[in-house]
Short mmCIF file of C-alpha atoms in Angstrom, two decimals:
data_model
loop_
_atom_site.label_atom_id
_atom_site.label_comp_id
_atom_site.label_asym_id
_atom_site.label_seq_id
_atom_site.Cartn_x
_atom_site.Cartn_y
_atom_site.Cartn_z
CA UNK A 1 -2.65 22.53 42.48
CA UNK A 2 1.01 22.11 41.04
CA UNK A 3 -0.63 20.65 37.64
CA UNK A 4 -2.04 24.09 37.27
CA UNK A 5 0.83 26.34 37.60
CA UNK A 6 2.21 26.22 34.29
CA UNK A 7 -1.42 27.74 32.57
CA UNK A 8 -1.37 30.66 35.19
CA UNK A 9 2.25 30.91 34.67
CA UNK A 10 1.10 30.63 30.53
CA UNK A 11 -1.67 33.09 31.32
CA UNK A 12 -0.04 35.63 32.65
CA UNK A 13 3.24 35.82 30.55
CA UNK A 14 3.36 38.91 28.80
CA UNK A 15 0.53 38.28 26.24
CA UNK A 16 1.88 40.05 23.26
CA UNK A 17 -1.48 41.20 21.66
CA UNK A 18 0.36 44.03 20.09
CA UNK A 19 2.15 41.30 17.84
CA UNK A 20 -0.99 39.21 17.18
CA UNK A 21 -2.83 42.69 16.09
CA UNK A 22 -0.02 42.95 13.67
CA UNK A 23 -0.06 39.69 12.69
CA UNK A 24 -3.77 39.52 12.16
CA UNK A 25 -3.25 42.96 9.75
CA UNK A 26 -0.73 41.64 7.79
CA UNK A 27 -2.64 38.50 7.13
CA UNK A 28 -5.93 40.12 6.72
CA UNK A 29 -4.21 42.14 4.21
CA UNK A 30 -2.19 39.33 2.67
CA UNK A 31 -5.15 36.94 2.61
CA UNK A 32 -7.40 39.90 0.18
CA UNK A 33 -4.70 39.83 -2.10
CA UNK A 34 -4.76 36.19 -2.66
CA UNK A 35 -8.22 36.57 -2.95
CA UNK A 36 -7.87 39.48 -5.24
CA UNK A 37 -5.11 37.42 -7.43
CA UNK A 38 -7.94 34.25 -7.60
CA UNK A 39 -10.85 36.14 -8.72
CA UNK A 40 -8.41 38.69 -11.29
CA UNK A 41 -5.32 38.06 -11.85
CA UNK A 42 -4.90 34.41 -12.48
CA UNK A 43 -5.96 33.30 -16.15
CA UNK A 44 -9.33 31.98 -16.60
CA UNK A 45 -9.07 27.93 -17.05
CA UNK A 46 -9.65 27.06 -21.15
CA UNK A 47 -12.38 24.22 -20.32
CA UNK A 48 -13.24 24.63 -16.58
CA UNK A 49 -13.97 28.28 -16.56
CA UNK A 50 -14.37 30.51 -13.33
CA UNK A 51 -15.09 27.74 -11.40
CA UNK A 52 -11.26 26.77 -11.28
CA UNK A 53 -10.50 29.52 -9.34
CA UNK A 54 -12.04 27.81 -6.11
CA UNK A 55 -8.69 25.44 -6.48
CA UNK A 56 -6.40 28.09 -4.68
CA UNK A 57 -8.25 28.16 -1.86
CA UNK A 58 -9.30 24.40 -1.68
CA UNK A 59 -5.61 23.84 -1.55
CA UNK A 60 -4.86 26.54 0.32
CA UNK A 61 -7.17 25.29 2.93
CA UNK A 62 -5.51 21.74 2.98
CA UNK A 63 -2.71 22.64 3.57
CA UNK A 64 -3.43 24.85 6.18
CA UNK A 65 -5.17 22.36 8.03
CA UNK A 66 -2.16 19.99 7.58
CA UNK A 67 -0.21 22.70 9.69
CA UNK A 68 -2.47 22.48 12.02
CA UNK A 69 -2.99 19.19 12.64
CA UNK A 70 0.92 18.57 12.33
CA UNK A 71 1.39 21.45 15.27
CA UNK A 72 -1.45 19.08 17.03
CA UNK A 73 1.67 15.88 16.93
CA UNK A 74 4.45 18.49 18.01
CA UNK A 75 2.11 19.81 20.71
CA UNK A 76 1.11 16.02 22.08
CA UNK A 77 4.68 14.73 22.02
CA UNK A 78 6.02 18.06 23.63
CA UNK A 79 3.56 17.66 26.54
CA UNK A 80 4.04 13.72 27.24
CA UNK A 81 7.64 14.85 26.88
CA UNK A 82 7.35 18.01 29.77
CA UNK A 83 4.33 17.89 30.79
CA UNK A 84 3.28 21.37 30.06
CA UNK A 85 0.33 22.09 29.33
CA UNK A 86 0.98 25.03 27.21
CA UNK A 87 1.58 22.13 25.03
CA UNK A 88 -1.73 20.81 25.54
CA UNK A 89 -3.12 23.91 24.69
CA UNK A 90 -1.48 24.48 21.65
CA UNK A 91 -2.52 21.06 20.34
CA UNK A 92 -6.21 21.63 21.24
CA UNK A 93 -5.72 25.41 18.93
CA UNK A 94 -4.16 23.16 15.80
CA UNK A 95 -7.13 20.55 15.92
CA UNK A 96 -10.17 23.54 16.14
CA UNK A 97 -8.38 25.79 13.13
CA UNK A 98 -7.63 22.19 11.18
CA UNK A 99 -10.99 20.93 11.42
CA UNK A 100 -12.48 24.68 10.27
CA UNK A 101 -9.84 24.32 7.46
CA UNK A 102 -11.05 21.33 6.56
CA UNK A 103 -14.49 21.90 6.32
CA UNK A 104 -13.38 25.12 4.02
CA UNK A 105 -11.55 22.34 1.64
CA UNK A 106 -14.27 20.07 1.71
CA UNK A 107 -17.06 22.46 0.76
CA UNK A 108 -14.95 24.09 -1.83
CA UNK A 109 -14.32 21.07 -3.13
CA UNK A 110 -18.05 20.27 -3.29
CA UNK A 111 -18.67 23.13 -4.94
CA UNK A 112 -16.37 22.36 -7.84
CA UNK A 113 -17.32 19.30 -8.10
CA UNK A 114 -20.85 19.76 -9.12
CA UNK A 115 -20.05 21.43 -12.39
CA UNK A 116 -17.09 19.05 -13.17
CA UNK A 117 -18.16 15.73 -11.93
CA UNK A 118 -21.62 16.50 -12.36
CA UNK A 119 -22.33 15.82 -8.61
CA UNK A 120 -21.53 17.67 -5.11
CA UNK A 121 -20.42 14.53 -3.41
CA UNK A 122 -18.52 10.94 -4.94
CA UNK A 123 -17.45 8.03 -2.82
CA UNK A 124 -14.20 8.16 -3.47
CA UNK A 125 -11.37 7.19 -1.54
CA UNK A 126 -9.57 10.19 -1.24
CA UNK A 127 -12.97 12.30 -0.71
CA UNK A 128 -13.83 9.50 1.99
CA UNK A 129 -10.89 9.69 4.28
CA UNK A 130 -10.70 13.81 3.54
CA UNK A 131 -14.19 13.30 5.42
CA UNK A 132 -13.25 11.06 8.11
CA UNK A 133 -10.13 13.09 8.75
CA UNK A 134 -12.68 15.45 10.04
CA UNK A 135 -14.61 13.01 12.36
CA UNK A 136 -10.98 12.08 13.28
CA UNK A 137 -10.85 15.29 14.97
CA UNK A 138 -14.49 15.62 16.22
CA UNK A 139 -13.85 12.70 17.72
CA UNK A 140 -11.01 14.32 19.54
CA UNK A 141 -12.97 16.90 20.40
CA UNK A 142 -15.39 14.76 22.22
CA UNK A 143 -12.42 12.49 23.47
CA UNK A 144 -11.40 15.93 25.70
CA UNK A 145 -14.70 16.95 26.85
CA UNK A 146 -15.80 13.46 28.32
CA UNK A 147 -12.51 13.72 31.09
CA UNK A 148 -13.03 15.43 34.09
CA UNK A 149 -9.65 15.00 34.89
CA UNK A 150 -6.84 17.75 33.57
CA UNK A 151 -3.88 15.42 33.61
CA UNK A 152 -5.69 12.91 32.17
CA UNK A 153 -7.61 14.87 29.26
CA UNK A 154 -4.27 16.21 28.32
CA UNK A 155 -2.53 12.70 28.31
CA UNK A 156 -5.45 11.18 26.46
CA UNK A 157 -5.43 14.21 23.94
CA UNK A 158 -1.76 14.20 23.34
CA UNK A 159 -1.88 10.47 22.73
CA UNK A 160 -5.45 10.48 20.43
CA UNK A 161 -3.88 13.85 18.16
CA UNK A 162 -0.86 11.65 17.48
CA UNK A 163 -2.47 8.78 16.41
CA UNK A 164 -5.85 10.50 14.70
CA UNK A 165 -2.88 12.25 12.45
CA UNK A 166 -2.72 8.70 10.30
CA UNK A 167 -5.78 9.91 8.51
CA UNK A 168 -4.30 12.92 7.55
CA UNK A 169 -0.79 11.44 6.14
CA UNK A 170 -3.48 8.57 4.36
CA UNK A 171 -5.55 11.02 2.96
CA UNK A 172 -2.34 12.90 1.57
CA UNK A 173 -1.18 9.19 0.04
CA UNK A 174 -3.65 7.53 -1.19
CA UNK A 175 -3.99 9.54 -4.17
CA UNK A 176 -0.53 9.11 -5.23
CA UNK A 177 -0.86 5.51 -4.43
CA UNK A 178 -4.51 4.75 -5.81
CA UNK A 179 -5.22 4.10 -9.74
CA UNK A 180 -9.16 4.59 -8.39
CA UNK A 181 -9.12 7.67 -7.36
CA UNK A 182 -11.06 10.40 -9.30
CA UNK A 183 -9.98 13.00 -7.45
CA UNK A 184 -6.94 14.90 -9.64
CA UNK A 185 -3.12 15.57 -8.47
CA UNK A 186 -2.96 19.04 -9.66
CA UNK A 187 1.34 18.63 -8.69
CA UNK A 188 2.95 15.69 -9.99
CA UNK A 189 1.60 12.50 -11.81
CA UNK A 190 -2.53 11.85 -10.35
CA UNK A 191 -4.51 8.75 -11.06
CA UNK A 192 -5.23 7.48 -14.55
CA UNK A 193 -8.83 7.97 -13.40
CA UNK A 194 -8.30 11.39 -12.59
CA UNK A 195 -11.53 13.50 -13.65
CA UNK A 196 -10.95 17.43 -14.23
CA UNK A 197 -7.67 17.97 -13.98
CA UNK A 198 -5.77 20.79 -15.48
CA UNK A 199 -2.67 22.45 -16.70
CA UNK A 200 -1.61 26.17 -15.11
CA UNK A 201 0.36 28.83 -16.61
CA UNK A 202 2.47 31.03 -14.91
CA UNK A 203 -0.20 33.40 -13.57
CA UNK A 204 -1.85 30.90 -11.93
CA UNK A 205 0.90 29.13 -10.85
CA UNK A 206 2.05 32.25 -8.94
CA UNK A 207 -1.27 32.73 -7.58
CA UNK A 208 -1.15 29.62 -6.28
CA UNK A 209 1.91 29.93 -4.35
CA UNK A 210 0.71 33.26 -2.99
CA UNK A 211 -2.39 31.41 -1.98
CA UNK A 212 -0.86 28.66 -0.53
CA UNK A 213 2.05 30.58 1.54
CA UNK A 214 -1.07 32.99 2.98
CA UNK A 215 -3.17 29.87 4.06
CA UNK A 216 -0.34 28.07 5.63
CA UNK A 217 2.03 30.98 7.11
CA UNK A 218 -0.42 33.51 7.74
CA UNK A 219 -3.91 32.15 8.24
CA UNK A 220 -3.55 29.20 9.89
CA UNK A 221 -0.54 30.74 12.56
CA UNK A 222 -2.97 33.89 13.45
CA UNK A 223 -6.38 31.86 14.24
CA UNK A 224 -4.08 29.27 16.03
CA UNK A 225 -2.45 32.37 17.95
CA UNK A 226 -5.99 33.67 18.98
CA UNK A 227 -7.41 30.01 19.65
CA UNK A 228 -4.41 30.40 22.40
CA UNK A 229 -4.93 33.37 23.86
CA UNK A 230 -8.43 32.53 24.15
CA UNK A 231 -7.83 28.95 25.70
CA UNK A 232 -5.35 30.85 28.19
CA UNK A 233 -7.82 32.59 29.45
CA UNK A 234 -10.44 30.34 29.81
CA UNK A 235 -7.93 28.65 31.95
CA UNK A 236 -7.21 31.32 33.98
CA UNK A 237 -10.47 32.23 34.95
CA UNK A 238 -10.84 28.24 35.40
CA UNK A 239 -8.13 29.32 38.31
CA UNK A 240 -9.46 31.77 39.64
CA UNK A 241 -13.07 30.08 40.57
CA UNK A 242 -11.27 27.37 42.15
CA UNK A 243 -9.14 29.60 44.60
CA UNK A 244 -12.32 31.12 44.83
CA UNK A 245 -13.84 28.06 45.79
CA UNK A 246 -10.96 26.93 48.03
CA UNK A 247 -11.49 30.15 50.27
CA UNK A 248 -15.26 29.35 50.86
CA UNK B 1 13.34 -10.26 25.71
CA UNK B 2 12.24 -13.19 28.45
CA UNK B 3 10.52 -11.03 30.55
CA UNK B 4 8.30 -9.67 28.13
CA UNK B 5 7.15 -13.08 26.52
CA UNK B 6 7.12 -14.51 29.54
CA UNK B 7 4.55 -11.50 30.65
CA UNK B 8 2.87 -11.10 28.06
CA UNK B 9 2.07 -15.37 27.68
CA UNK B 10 0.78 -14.89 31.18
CA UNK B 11 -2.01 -12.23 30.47
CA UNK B 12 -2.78 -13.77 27.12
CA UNK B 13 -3.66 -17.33 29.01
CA UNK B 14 -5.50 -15.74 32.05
CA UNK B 15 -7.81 -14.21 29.62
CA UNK B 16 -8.19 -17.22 28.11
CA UNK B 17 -9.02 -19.09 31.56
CA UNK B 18 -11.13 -16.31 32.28
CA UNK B 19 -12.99 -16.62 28.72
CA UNK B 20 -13.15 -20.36 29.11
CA UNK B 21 -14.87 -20.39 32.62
CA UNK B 22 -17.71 -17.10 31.78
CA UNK B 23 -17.77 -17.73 28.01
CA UNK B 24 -18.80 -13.74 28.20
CA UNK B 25 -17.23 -12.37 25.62
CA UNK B 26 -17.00 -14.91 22.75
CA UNK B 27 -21.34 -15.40 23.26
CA UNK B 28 -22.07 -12.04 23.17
CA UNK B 29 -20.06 -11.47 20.20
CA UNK B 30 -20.81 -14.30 18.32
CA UNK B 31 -24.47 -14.03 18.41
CA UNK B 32 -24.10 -9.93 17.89
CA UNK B 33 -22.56 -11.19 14.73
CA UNK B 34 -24.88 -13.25 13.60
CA UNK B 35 -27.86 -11.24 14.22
CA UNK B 36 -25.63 -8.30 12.19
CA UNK B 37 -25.16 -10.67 9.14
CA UNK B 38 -29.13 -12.00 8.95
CA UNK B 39 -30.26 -8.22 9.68
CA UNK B 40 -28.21 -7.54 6.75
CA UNK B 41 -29.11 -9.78 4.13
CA UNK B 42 -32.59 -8.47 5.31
CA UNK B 43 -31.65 -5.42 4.57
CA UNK B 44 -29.91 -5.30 1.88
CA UNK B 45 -31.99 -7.83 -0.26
CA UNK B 46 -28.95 -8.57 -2.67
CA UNK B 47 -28.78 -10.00 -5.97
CA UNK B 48 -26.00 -12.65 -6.99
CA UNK B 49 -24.11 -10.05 -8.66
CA UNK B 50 -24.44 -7.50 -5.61
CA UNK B 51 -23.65 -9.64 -3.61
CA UNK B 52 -20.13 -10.16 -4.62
CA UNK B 53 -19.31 -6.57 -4.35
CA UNK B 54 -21.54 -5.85 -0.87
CA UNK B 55 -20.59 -9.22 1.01
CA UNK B 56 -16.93 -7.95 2.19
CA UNK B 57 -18.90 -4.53 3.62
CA UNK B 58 -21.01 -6.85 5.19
CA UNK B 59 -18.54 -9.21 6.69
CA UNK B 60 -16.32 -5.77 7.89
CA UNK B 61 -19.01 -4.10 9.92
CA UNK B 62 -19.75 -6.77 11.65
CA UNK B 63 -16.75 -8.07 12.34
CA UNK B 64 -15.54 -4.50 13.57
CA UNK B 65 -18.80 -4.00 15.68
CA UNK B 66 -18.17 -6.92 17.08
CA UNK B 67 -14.52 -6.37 18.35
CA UNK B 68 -16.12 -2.62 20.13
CA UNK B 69 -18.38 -4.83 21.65
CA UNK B 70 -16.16 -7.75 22.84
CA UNK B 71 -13.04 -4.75 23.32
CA UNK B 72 -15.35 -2.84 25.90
CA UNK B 73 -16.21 -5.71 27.83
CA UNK B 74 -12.66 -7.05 27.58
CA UNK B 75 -11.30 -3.90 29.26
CA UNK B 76 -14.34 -2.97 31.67
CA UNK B 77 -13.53 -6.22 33.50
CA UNK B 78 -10.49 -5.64 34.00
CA UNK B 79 -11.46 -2.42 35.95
CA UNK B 80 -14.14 -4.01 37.37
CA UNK B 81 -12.41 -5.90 40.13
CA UNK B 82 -9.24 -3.74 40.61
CA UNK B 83 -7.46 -6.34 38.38
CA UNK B 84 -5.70 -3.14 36.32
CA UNK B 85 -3.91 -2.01 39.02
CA UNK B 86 -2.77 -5.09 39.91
CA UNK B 87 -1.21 -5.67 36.38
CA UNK B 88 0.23 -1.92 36.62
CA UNK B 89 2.15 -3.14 40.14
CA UNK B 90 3.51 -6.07 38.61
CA UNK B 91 7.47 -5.49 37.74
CA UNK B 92 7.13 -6.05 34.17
CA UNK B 93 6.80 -3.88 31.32
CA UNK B 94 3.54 -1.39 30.62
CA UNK B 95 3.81 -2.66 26.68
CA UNK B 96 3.88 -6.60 28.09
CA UNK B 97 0.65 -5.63 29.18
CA UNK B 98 -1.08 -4.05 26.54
CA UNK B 99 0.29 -6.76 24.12
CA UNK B 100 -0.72 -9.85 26.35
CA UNK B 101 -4.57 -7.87 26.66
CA UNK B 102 -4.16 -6.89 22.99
CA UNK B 103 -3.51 -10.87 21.29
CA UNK B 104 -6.14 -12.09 23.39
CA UNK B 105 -8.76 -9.29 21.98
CA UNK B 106 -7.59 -10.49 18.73
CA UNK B 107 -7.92 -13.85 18.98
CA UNK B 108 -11.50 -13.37 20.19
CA UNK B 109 -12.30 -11.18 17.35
CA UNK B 110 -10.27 -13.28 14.69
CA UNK B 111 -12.03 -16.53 16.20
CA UNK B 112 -15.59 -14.37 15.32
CA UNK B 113 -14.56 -13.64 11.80
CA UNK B 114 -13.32 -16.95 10.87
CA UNK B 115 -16.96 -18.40 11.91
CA UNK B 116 -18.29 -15.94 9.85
CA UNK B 117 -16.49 -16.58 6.48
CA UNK B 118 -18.16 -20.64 6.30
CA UNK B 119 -21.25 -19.32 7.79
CA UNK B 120 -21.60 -16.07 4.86
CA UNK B 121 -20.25 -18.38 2.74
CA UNK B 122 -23.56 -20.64 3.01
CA UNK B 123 -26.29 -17.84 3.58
CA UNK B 124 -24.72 -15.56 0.48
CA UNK B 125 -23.66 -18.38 -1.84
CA UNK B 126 -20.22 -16.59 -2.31
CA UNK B 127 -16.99 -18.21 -1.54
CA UNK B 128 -16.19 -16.42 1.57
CA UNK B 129 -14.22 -19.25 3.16
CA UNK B 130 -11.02 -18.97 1.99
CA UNK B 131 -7.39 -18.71 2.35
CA UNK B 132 -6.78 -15.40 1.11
CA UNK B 133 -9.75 -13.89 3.22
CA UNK B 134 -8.77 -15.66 6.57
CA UNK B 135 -5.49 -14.11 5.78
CA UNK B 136 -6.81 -10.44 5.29
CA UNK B 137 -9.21 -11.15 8.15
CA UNK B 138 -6.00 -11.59 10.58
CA UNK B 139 -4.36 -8.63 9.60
CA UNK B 140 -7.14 -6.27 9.55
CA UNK B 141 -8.61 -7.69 12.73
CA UNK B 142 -5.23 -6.99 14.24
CA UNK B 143 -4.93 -3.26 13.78
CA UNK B 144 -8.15 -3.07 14.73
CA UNK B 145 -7.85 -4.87 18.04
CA UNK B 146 -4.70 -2.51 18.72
CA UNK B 147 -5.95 0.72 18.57
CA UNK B 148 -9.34 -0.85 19.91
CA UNK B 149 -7.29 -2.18 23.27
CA UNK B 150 -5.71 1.22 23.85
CA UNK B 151 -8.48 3.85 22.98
CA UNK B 152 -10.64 1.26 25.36
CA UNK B 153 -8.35 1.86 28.14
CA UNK B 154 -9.04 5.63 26.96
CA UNK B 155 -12.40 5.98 26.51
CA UNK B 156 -13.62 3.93 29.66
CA UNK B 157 -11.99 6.26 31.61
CA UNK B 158 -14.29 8.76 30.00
CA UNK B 159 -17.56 10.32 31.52
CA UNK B 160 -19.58 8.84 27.87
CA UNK B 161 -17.64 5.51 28.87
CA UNK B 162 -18.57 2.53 26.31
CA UNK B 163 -20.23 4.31 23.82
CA UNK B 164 -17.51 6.65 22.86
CA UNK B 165 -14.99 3.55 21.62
CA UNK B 166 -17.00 3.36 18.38
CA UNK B 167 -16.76 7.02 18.06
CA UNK B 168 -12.75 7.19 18.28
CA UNK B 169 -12.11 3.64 17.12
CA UNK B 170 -13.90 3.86 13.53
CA UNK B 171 -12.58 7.05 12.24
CA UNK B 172 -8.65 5.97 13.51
CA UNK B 173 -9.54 2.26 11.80
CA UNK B 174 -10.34 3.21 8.94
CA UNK B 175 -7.59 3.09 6.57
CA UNK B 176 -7.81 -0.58 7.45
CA UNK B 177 -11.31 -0.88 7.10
CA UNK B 178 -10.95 0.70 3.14
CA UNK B 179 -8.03 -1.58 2.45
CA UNK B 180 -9.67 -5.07 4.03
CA UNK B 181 -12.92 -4.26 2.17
CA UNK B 182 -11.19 -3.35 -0.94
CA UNK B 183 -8.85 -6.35 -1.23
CA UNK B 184 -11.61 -8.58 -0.04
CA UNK B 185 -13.99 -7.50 -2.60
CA UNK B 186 -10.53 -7.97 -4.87
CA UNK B 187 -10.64 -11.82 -4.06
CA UNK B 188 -14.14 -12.35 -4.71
CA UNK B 189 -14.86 -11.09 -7.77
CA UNK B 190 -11.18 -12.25 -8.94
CA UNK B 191 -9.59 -9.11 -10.09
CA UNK B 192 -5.97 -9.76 -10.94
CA UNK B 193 -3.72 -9.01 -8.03
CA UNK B 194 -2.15 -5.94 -9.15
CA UNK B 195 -5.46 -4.49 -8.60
CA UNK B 196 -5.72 -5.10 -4.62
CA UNK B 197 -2.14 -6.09 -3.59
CA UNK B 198 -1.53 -2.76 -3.10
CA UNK B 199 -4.24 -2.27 -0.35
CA UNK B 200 -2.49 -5.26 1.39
CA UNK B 201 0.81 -3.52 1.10
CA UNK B 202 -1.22 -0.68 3.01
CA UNK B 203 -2.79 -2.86 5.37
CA UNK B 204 0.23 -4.38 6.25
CA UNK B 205 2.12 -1.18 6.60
CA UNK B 206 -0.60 0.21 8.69
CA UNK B 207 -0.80 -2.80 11.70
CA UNK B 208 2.90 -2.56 11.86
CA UNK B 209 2.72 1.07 12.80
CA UNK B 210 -0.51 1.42 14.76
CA UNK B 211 1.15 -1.97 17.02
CA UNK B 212 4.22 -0.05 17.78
CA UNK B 213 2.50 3.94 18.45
CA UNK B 214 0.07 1.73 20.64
CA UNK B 215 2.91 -0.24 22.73
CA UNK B 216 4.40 3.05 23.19
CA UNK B 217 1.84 5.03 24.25
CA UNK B 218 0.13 2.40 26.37
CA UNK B 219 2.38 3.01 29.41
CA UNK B 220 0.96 7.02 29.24
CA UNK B 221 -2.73 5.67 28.96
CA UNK B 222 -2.58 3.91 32.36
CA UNK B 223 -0.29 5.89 34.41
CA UNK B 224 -1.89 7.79 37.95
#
């Protein structure tokens, strides 16, 4: 029973949801603007058209989900290192909101593609491991499930969310790295191959930023911060059947 | 420095005592593979010129469906008679270990490939069987065999067991799998080098760093 201290100890910390309210306020209202800047503000692209103004939040998204998966390493070398599993849990939160945020990028991505590459899906290197980073993390998924055992589901984890991160850091590389690429580097120098890229002005280069600071500082922080609360409690009533159990 | 050789020699040869006497592993691998490459070229029905840009896919997926295969079985029987914990009592390192179990998974799996290339060579008529190829097929087989010998230890520990290696091992080995295929494909249809040495450089870059997250994090894998 000493393995599951630290969650009830977790659990029953003062739980703060007066801060997370706040939080999610502030980033529902943050996260309309952005939208509000995309669809409004920002200029209209000279050869794209409307359709360009998916890019804020297929970045956005990205980004986000590199966050998350990045607070997924902290989390798994912070538990081998103490052993806590609020650790644990806060690696499991990054790899659920990264894999949504992935999904996000990869179907606005789709989307845009159709009209500029004239198809929703290429095999492309950089689309390819942007899709197997995903499995990546399904994979974690079912990695946890399949262990009875808490110490060792939260070993394994910690050990599998360090290592899956590869495909993340090669799926940020191998477009700066790849002359076969078609996908486009929309920040520095892309691939000579590079299909539908474009130059911004300074209205969408602010929207951008706003976009980009919402999905990574505000979105992905608040759904992690519920995903959490929500795994705390799951423990906790996880406790309490066992003592419940325990007494007969 | 001694120590760990010296440990990790020892592993590495009773595997291959073990090999030698039940032949197990190498069989069931080798004739895996050669189903894989005949189901294939059933499959695929390829032309000459196809079949210079399929035939390293071809040669990949089996060779990396062939290391799950021979990596389960290499680490199930170890569990299988206690023999693990055994290992874990000895007074030598937890990466001596992994690394003796790990070089004898490759050589297995590198031993597979390199019957492949003369084999594919004859069946597809393309010049598998070369130097450059064996060379990519030892450095991609090795990062695979590394993350294979640790998520093995993982995933048999599992309640899915054996069938959930594939599941973690192929997404995690893929940036080798793109840069073997790539640079293979390269070689055979003789693009100039500047257009696949840089998926070596990758390759390369990516077995030195899987070897040492995996030595590091075997010693957490195992521990009770």
């Amino acid at each position: 029973m000493t393995a599951a201290s630290p969650s009830v100890a977790a659990a029953s910390a003062p739980n703060h949801l007066g801060r997370l309210k706040a939080l999610t306020a502030v980033t529902a209202v943050a996260f309309l603007l952005g939208l509000g800047m995309a669809l409004a503000y920002a200029g209209t692209d000279a050869i794209q058209g409307n359709v360009q103004r998916l890019f804020y939040f297929h970045m956005g998204a990205f980004f986000g989900a590199f966050v998350a998966f990045a607070c997924t390493v902290v989390g798994g070398v912070q538990y081998l290192r103490t052993r806590n599993v609020k650790w644990d849990t806060f690696a499991l939160a990054g790899v659920e909101v990264g894999v949504v945020l992935s999904f996000i990028n990869l179907a606005t991505g789709s989307i845009w593609a159709r009209p500029i590459w004239n198809t929703w899906w290429t095999w492309d290197p950089r689309l390819t491991s942007a899709a197997v980073m995903v499995l990546v993390y399904i994979a974690y998924l079912m990695v946890r499930s399949g262990i009875e055992n808490r110490d060792t589901r939260h070993r394994f984890a910690a050990v599998y969310g360090i290592l899956a991160f590869s495909s993340v850091v090669f799926t940020l590389v191998v477009i700066r790295i790849r002359p076969d690429t078609i996908h486009p580097a929309v920040i520095g120098t892309g691939a000579q191959d590079a299909q539908g890229g474009f130059a911004m002005n300074s209205s969408m280069t602010t929207t951008l930023l706003l976009n980009m600071a919402v999905w990574v500082f505000l979105l992905t922080p608040t759904l992690m911060w519920w995903r959490i609360r929500l795994q705390n409690y799951a423990d906790r009533v996880t406790q309490r059947k066992i003592a419940y159990m325990e007494q007969g | 420095m001694t120590v760990f050789a010296r440990a990790v020699g020892a592993i590495f040869l009773k595997d291959m005592r073990a090999e030698w006497r039940s032949r197990e592993l190498i069989g069931v691998m080798l004739l895996f593979a050669l189903l894989s490459v005949l189901v294939f070229s059933f499959a695929l029905e390829l032309d000459r010129l196809a079949r210079r840009e399929a035939i390293s896919g071809v040669l990949w997926v089996t060779v990396v469906f062939a290391s799950v295969l021979g990596l389960n079985r290499s680490v199930a029987q170890e569990r299988e008679n206690g023999n693990v914990d055994a290992l874990l009592l000895a007074p030598i390192p937890r990466a001596a270990i992994f690394f003796g179990k790990f070089l004898a998974n490759w050589l297995f799996t590198a031993v597979i490939g390199a019957l492949l290339l003369p084999l594919m060579t004859v069946l597809y008529n393309v010049t598998l069987a070369s130097l450059p190829v064996l060379g990519l097929l030892l450095a991609g087989t090795w990062g695979i065999c590394v993350t294979g010998t640790l998520l093995a230890s993982m995933t048999l520990q599992t309640r899915v067991g054996e069938a959930l290696l594939p599941i973690a091992l192929l997404p995690i080995a893929l940036p080798l799998l793109l840069g073997t295929v790539r640079a293979t494909t390269g070689i055979l249809t003789d693009a100039p080098v500047n257009d696949w040495g840089g998926w070596v450089g990758i390759l390369l870059g990516i077995d030195l760093f899987y070897t040492v997250v995996c030595m590091a994090f075997y010693g957490v894998v195992v521990e009770e």
